[in-house]
Coordinates of C-alpha atoms in Angstrom, one line a residue:
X1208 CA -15.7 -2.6 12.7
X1209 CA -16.3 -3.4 9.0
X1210 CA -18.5 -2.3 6.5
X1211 CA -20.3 -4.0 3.9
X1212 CA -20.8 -2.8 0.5
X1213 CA -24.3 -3.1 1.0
X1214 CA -23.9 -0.7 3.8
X1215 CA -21.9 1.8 2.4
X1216 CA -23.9 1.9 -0.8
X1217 CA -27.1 2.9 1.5
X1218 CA -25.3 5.4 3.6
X1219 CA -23.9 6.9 0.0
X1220 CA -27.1 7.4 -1.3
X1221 CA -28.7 9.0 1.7
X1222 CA -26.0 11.3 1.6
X1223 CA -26.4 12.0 -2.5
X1224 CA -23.3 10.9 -3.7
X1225 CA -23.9 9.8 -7.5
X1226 CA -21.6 6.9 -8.0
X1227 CA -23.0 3.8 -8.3
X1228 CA -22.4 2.0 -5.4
X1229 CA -25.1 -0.6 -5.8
X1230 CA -22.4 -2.4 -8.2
X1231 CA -19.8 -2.6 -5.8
X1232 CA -17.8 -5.7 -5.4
X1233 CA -16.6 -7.0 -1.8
X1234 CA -13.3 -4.7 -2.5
X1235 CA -15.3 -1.8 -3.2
X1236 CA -14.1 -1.6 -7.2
X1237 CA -16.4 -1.8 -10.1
X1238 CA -15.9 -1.8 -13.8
X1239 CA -14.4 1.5 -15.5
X1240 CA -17.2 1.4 -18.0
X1241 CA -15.3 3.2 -21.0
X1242 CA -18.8 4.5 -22.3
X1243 CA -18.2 8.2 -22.2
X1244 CA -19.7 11.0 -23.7
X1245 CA -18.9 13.5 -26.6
X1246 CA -19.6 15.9 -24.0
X1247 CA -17.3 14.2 -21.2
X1248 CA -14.2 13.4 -23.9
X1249 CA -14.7 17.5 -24.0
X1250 CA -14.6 18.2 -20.3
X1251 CA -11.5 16.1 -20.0
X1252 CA -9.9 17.8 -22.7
X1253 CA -10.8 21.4 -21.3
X1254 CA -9.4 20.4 -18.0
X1255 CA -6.6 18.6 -18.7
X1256 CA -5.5 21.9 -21.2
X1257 CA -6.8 24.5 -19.0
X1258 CA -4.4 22.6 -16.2
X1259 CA -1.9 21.9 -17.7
X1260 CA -0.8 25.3 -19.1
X1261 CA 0.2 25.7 -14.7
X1262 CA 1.2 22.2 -14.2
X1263 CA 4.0 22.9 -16.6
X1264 CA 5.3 25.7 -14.8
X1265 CA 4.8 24.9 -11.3
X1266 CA 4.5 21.2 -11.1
X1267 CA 7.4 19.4 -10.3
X1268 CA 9.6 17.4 -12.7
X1269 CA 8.5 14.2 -11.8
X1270 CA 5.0 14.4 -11.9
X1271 CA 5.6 16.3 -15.4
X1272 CA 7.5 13.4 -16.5
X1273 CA 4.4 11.1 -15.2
X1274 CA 1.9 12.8 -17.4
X1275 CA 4.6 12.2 -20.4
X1276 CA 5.1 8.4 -19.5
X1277 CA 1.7 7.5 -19.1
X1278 CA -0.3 9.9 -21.8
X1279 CA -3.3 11.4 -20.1
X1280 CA -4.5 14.0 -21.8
X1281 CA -6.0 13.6 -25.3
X1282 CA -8.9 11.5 -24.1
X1283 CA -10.3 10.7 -20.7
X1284 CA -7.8 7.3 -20.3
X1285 CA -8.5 3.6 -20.0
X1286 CA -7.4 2.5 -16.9
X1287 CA -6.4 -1.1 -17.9
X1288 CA -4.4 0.9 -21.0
X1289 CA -2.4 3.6 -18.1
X1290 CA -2.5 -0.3 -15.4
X1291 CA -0.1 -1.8 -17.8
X1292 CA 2.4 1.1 -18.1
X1293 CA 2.3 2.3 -14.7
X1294 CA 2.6 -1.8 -13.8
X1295 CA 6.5 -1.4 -15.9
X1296 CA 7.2 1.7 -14.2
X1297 CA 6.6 1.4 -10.5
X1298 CA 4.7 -2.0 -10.2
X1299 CA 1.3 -0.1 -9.6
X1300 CA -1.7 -0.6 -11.4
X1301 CA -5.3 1.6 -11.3
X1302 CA -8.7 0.0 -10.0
X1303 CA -12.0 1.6 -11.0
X1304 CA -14.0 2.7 -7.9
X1305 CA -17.2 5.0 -7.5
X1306 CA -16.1 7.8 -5.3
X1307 CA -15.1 7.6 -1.9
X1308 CA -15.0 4.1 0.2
X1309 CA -14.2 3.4 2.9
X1310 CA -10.3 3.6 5.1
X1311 CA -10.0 -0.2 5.3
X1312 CA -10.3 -1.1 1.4
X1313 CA -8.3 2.0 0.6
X1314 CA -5.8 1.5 2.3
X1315 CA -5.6 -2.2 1.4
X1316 CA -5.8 -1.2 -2.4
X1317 CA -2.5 0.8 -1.7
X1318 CA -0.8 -1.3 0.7
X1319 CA -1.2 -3.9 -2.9
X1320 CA 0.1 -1.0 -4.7
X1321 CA -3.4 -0.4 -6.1
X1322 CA -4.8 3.0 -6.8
X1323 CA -8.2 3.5 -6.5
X1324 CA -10.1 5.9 -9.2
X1325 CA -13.3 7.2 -9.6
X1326 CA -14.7 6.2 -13.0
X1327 CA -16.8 9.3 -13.3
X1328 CA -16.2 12.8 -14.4
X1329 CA -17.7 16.6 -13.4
X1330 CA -19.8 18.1 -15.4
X1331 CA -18.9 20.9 -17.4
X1332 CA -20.5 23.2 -14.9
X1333 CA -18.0 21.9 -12.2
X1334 CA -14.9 22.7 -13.9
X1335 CA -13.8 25.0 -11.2
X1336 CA -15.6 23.0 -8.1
X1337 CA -16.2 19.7 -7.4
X1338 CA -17.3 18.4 -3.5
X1339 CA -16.7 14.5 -4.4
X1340 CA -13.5 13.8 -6.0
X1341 CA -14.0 12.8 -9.4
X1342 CA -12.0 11.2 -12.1
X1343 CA -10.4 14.3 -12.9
X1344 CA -9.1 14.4 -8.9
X1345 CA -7.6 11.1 -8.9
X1346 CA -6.2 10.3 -12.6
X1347 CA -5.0 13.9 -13.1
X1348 CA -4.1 14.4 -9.4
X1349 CA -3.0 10.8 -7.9
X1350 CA -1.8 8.9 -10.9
X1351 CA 1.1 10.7 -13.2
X1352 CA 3.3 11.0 -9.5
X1353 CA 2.8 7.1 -8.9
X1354 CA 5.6 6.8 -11.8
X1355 CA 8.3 8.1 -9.2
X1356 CA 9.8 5.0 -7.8
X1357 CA 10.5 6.5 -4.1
X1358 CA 6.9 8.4 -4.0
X1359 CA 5.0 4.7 -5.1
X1360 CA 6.8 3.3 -2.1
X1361 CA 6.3 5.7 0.6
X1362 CA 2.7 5.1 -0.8
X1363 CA 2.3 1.5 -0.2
X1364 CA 3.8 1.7 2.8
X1365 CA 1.4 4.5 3.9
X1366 CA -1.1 1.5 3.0
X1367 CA 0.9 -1.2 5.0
X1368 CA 1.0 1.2 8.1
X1369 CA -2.2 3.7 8.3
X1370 CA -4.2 0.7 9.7
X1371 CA -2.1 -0.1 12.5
X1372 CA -1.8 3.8 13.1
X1373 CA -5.8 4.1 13.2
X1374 CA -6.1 0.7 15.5
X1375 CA -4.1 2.9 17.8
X1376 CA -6.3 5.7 17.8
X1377 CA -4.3 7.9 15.4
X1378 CA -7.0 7.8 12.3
X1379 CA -6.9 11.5 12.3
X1380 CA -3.0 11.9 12.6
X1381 CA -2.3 9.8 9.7
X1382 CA -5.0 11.1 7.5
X1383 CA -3.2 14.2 8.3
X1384 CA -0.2 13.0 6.8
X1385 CA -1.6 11.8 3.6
X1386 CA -3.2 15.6 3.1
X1387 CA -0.7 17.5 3.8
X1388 CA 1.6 15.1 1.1
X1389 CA -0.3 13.0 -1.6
X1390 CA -3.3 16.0 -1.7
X1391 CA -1.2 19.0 -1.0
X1392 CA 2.6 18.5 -0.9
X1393 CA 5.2 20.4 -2.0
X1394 CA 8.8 19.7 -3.2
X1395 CA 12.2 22.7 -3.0
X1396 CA 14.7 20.6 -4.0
X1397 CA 18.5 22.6 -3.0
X1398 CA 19.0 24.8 -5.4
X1399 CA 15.6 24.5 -7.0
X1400 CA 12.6 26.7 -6.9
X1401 CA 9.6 25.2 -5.4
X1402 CA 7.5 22.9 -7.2
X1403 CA 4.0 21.3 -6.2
X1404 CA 2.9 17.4 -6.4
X1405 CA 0.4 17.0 -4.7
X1406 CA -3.4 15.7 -6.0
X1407 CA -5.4 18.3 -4.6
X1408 CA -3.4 21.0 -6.2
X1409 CA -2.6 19.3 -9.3
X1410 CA -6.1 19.3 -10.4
X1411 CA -7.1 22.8 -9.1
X1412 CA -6.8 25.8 -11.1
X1413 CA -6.8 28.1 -8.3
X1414 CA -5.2 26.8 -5.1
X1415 CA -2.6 25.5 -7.6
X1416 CA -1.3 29.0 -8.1
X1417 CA -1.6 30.5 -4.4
X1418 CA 0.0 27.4 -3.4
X1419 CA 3.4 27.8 -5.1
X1420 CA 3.6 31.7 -6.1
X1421 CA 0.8 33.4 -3.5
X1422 CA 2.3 35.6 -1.0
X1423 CA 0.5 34.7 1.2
X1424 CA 0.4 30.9 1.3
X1425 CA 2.4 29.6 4.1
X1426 CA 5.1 27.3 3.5
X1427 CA 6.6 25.0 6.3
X1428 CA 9.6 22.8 6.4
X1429 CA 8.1 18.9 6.0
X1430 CA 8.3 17.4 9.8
X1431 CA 6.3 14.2 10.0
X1432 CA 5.3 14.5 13.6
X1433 CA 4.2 18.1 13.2
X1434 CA 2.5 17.2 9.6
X1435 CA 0.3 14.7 11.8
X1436 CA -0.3 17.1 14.5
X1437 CA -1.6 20.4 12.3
X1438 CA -5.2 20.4 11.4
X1439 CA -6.2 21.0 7.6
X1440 CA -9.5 22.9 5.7
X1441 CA -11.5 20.7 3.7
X1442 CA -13.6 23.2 1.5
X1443 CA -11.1 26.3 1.5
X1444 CA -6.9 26.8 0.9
X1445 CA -5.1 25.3 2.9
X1446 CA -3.8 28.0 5.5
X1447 CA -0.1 26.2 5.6
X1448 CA 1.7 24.1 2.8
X1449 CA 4.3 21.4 3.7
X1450 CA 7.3 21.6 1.5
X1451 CA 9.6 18.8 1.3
X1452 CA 12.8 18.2 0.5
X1453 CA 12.8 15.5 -1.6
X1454 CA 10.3 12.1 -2.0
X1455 CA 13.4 10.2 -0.1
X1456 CA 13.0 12.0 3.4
X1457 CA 9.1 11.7 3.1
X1458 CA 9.9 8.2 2.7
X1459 CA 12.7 7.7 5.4
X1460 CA 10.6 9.8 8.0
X1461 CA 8.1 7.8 7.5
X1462 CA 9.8 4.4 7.5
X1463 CA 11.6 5.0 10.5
X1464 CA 8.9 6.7 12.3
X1465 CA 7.2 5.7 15.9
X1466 CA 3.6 5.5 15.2
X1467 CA 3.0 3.6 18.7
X1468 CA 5.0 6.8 20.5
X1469 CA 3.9 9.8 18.3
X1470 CA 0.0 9.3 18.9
X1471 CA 0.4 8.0 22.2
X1472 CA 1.8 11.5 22.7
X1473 CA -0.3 13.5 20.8
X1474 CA -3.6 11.6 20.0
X1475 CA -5.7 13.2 23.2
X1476 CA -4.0 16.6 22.6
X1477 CA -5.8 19.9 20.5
X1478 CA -4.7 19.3 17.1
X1479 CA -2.2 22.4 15.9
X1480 CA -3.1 25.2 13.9
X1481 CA -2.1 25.1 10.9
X1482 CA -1.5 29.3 10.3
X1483 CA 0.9 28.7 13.6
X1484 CA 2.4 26.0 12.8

């Protein structure tokens, strides 16, 4: 069943959240509202250079190429200015949302090869925490690896297909998938040393590093079934790390994948651990 914006914007504000649902339109965007601060142009500066002095050395080459194409990092960026480059790149554009909303929009925003982006920024006494993804998250995180032609596909079609998954009673399973890649994939192509692409380590100082270099992070070959099968920590490191081989078998394993099968199997089954996995 649906939600209206109405809706959401009530259950939001019980629960705190400080975007501005209340000027929500049916598709759950709003207006970036480019009327930023001294002191927010700062705290995007301080992150973006405090981030990037990792990203350089442990991101990988394509979403370092990303950050060149689209010019990030000097101010906090006008997404209709980043929409029209990304648009000659990968056919993607950015839309302006106020935090979180709900599956159903987000997932039609990227089956349209739209990204959705918070329009508002941490403070700077969050520049090492935030609980609500901010712009920081999603424009820092998301956005540079949607320049990578094979990555922007497997996206949309993550969009196309996550519905039908979820109508099946797989919600968890493929939100599973889209953690363990677009928040906290990684890449080894052969020959290569291992890289990291995903959002939710792109834009963390910390988990960023014990990701790729800690001895104790636990890296597993990328299998799509057991990605949706293995359990994930919301508010800690992740206690395993999917490493990929490159963005055209996420893609293919995903394309040719059984969605109907794998959560008919799996979908009333304990959900694996991810430190056994």
């Amino acid at each position: 069943m649906s939600i209206s914006v109405a809706e959401y914007a009530r259950e939001c504000a019980a629960q705190g959240l400080r975007g501005n649902y209340a000027v929500c339109r049916s598709d759950f965007t709003v207006a970036q509202g480019y009327d930023y601060s001294a002191e927010e142009q700062d705290v995007w500066r301080t992150l973006c250079d405090r981030q990037t002095r990792l990203t350089r050395r442990l991101a990988h080459k394509s979403y370092l190429d990303g950050i060149d194409a689209l010019g990030l990092l000097d101010r906090i960026p006008d997404f209709g200015e980043v929409s029209d480059k990304l648009r000659k790149l990968t056919g993607w554009e950015i839309v302006a949302v106020p935090g979180l909303i709900p599956a159903a929009p987000f997932f039609d925003h990227l089956a349209n090869r739209r990204f959705p982006v918070t329009n508002w920024l941490r403070t700077k006494e969050e520049l090492d925490y935030i609980v609500e993804p901010d712009m920081f998250h999603d424009f820092f995180g998301h956005v540079p690896i949607l320049t990578q032609p094979v990555f922007a596909d497997f996206m949309q079609m993550y969009g196309d297909k996550a519905g039908d998954a979820i109508a099946l009673g797989g919600d968890e399973m493929i939100t599973r998938l889209y953690w363990y890649t677009a928040e906290y994939g990684l890449m080894q192509e052969p020959g290569q040393p291992l890289k990291a692409f995903g959002a939710g380590l792109m834009s963390s100082f910390t988990e960023l590093q014990f990701a790729v270099e800690g001895a104790d992070a636990h890296h597993v070959p990328f299998d799509l079934e057991t990605v949706m099968r293995t359990s994930y920590e919301i508010d800690k490191f992740q206690r395993a790390y999917f490493v990929l081989p490159s963005f055209d078998a996420l893609k293919d394993a995903f394309g040719k994948a059984d969605l109907t099968a794998i959560v008919g199997r799996w979908k009333e089954k304990p959900a694996l651990d991810p430190a056994t996995v």
